[in-house]
Structures are given as C-alpha cells and as structure tokens.
PDB file of C-alpha atoms in Angstrom:
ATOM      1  CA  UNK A   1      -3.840 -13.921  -4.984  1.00 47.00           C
ATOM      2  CA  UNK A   2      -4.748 -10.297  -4.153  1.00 61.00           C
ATOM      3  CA  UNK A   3      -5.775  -9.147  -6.980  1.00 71.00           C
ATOM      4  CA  UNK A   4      -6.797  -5.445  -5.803  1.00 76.00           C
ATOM      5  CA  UNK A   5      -7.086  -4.186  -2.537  1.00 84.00           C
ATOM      6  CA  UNK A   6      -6.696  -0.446  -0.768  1.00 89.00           C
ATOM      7  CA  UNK A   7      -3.762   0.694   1.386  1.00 91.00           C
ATOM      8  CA  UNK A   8      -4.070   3.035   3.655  1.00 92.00           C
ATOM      9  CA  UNK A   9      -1.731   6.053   4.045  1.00 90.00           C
ATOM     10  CA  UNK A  10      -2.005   7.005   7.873  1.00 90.00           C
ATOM     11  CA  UNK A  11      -0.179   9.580   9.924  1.00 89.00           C
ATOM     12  CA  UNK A  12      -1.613   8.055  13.463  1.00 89.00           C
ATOM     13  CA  UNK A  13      -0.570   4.494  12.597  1.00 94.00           C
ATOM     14  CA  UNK A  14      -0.940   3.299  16.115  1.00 95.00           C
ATOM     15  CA  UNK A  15      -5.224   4.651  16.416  1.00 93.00           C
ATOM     16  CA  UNK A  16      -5.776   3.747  13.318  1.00 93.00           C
ATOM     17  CA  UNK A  17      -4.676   0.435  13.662  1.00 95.00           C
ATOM     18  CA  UNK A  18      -6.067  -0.022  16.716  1.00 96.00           C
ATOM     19  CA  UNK A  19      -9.425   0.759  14.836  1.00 88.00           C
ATOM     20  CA  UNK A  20      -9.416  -1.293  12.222  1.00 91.00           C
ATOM     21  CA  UNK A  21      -7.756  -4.403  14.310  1.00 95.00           C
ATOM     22  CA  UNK A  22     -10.997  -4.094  16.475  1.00 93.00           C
ATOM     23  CA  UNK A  23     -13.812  -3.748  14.015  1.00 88.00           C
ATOM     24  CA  UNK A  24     -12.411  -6.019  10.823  1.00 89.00           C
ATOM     25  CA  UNK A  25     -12.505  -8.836  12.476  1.00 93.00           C
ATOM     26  CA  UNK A  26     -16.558  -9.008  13.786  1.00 86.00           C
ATOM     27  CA  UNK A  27     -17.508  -6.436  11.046  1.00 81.00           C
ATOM     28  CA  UNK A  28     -16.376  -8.513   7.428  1.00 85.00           C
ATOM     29  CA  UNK A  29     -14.323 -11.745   9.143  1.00 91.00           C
ATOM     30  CA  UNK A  30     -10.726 -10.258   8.199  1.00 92.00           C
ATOM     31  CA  UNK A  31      -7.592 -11.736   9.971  1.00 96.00           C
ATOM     32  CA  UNK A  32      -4.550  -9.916  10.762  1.00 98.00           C
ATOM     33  CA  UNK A  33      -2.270 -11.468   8.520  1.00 96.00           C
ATOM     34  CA  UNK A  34       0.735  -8.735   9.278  1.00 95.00           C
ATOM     35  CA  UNK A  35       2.196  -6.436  11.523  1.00 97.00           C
ATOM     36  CA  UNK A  36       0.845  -4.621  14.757  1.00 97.00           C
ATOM     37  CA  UNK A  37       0.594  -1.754  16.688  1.00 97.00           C
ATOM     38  CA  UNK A  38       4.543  -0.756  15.911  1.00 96.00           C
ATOM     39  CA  UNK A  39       3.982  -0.621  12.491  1.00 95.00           C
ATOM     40  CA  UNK A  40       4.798   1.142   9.688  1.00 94.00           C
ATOM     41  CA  UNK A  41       2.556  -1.823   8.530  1.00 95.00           C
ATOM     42  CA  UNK A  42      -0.070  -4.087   8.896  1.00 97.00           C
ATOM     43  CA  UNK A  43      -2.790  -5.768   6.743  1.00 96.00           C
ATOM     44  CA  UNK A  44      -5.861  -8.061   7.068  1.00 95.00           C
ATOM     45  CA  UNK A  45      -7.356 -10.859   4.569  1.00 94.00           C
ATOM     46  CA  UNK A  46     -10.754 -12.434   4.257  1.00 92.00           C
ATOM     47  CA  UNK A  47     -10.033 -16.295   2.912  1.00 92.00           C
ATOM     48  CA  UNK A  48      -6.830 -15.569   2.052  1.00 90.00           C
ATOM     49  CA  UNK A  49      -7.660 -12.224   0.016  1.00 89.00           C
ATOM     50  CA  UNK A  50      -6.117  -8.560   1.135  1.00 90.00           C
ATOM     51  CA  UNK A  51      -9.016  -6.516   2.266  1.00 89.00           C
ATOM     52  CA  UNK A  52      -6.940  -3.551   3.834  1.00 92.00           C
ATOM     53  CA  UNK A  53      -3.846  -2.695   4.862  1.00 94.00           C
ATOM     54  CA  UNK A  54      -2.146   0.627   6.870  1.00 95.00           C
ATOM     55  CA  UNK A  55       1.176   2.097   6.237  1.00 93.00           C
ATOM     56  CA  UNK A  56       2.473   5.114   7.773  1.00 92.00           C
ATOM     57  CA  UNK A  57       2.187   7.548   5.336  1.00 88.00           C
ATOM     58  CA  UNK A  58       6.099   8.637   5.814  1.00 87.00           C
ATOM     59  CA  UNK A  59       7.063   5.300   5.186  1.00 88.00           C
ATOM     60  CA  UNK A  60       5.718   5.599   1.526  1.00 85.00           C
ATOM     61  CA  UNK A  61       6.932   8.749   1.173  1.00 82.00           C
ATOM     62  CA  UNK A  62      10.568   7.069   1.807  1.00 81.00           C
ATOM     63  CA  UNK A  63       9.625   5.197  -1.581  1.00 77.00           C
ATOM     64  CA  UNK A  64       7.704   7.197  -3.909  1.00 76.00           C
ATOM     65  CA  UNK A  65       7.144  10.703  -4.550  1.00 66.00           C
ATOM     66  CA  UNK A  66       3.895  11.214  -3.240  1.00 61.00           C
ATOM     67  CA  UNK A  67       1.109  14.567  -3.816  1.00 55.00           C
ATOM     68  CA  UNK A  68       1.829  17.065  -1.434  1.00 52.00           C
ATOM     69  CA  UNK A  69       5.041  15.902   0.420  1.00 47.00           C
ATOM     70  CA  UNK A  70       6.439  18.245   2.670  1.00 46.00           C
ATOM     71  CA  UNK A  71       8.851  17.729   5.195  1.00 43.00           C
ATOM     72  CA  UNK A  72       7.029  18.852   8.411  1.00 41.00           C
ATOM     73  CA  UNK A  73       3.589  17.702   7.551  1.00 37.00           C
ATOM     74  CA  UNK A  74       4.167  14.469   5.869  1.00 45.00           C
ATOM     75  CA  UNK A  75       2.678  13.444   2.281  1.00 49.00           C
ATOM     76  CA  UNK A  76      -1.223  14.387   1.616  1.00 69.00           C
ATOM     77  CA  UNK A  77      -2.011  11.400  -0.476  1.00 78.00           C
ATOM     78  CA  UNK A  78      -3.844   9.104   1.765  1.00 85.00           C
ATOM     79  CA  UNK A  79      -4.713   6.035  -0.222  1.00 87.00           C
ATOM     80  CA  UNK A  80      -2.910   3.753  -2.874  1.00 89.00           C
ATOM     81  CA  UNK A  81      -4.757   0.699  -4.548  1.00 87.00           C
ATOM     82  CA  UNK A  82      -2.420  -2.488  -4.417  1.00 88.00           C
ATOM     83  CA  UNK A  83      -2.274  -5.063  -7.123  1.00 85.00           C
ATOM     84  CA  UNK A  84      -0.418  -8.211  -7.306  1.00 84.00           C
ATOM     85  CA  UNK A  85       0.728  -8.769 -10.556  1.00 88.00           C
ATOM     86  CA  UNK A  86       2.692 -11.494 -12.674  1.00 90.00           C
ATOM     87  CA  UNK A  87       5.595  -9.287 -14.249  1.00 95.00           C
ATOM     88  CA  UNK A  88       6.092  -5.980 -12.092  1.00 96.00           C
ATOM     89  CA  UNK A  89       8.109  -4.916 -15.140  1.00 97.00           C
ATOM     90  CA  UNK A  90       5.646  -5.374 -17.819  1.00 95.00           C
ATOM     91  CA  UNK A  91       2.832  -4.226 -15.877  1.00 92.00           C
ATOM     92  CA  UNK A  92       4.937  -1.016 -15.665  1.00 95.00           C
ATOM     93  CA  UNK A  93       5.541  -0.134 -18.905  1.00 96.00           C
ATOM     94  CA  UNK A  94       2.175  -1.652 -19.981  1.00 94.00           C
ATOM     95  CA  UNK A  95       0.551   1.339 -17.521  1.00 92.00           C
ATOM     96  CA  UNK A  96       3.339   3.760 -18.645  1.00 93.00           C
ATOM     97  CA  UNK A  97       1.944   3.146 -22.509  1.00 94.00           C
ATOM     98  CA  UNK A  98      -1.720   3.778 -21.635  1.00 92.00           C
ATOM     99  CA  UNK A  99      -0.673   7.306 -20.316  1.00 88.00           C
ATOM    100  CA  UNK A 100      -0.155   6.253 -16.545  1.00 90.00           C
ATOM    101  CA  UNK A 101       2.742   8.930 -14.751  1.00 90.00           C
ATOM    102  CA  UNK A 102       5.731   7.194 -13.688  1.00 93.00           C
ATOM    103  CA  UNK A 103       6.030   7.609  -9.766  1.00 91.00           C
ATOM    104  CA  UNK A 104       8.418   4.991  -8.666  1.00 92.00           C
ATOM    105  CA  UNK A 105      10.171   2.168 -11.106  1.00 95.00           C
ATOM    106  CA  UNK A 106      10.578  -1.526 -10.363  1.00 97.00           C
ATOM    107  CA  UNK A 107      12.373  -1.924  -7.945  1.00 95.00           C
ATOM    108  CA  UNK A 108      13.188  -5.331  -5.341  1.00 96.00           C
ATOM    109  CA  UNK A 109      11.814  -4.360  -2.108  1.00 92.00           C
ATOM    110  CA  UNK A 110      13.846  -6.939   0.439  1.00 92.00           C
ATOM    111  CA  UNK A 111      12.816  -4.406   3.142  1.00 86.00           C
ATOM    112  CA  UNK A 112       8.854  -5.620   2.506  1.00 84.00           C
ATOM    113  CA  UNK A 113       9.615  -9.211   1.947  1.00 87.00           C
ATOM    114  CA  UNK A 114      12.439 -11.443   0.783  1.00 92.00           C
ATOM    115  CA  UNK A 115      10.940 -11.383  -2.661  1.00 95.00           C
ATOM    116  CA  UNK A 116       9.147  -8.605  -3.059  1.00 94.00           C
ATOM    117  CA  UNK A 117       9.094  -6.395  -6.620  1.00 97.00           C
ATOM    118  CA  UNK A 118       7.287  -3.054  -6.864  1.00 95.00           C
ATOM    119  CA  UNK A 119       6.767  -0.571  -9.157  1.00 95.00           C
ATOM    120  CA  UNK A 120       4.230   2.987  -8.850  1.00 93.00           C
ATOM    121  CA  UNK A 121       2.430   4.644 -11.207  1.00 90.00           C
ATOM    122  CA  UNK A 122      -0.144   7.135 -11.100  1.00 88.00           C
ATOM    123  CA  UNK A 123      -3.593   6.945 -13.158  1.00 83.00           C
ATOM    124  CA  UNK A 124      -4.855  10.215 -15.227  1.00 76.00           C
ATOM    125  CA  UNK A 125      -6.916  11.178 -12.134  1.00 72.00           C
ATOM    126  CA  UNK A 126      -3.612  11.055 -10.141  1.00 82.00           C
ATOM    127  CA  UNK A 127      -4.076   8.043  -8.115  1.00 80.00           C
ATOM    128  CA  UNK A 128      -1.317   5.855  -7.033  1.00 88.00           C
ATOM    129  CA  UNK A 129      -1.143   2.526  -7.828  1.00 89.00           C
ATOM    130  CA  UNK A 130       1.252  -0.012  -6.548  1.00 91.00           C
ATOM    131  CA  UNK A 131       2.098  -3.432  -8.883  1.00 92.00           C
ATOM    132  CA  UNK A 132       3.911  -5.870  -6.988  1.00 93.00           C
ATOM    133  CA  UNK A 133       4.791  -9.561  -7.231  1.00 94.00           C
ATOM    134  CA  UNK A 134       6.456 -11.594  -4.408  1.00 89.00           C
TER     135      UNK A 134
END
C-alpha cells in the first residue's frame, strides 16, 4: 500500500520524465510501474511502494483548483503528497475537521483507474494533499 509518496506537478512532462526514468532506476531501484513519455502520467515503485510520480501540471489543474492557476501559464503549485487511504470520504471530512481547506471533494476518478476515489484538501501551510483509494 502507498502509504505517502510525492507527485510531481510538471509543465515539461516529456524532460522530466525522461529524467527521472533514467536515474530512478540505478539511483534508489524504482520500476516504472505507469505511463511513459506521452504522459500526463507516470510513476515508479521500490518493492511495490510509490516513490514518485509526474503529472502534467494542467492535467491537475483540470481537477482541482490549484495556487496560482492562470490560463496562459498553467498552475504554480508544483508538488502534491499522495496518500492511499481506506475511506476517501472519511478521510475527507476527518482533514476538513482538523482545519484542512477543501480543494476538491470525493469524487470517482474512472479516468485514473477503473476504481479510483479521490478527494483534495489543502493543509494550514497550503499544501495539497490527495486521499485516494482504488
């Protein structure tokens, strides 16, 4: 189970891809587990675990309101920390009652995977978080 692990918000998906496809591999043992050079995604493990993955950053923005969106620049938030969770819905409002900003309710996500659940949030600092189950 990934428990947490970064995503990357990129606006060169296709070099930055080829980056991390080269050095992940001889540099911590990570696999390419999805996507390629096409994108708008792709993602490594190590045993099994996510270690990183790349989405192109208007992809996200497609999904969630993200810091600094504009339309001929693309978003400015570059990172969002991924964690599979049980109950996408109860990890929600759970966050939402500690004081995390709503920035995207659960929602099925067929588009990512046939049974894919997601929900954002952002922490006090403004960080986005993803909760997903599948």
């Amino acid at each position: 189970m990934d428990a947490l692990h970064t995503r990357l918000l990129v606006g060169r998906f296709a070099e930055t891809f080829h980056f991390y496809d080269a050095l992940l591999p001889d540099l911590v043992g990570a696999t390419r587990t999805r996507g390629d050079v096409e994108g708008p995604y792709a993602s490594w493990d190590v045993a099994g675990q996510g270690v990183l993955a790349l989405l192109d950053r208007r992809a996200m923005a497609a999904t969630v309101t993200l810091h600094g969106a504009a339309p001929d620049t693309g978003p400015d938030d570059r990172t969002v920390l991924i964690s599979r969770v049980p109950d996408v819905d109860a990890a929600y409002a759970a966050c939402l009652a500690r004081g995390a900003a709503p920035a995207g309710p659960p929602a099925d996500r067929p588009e990512w995977g046939p049974t894919l659940r997601s929900a954002h949030v952002r922490d006090p600092e403004g960080n986005l978080w993803e909760l997903q189950s599948y």
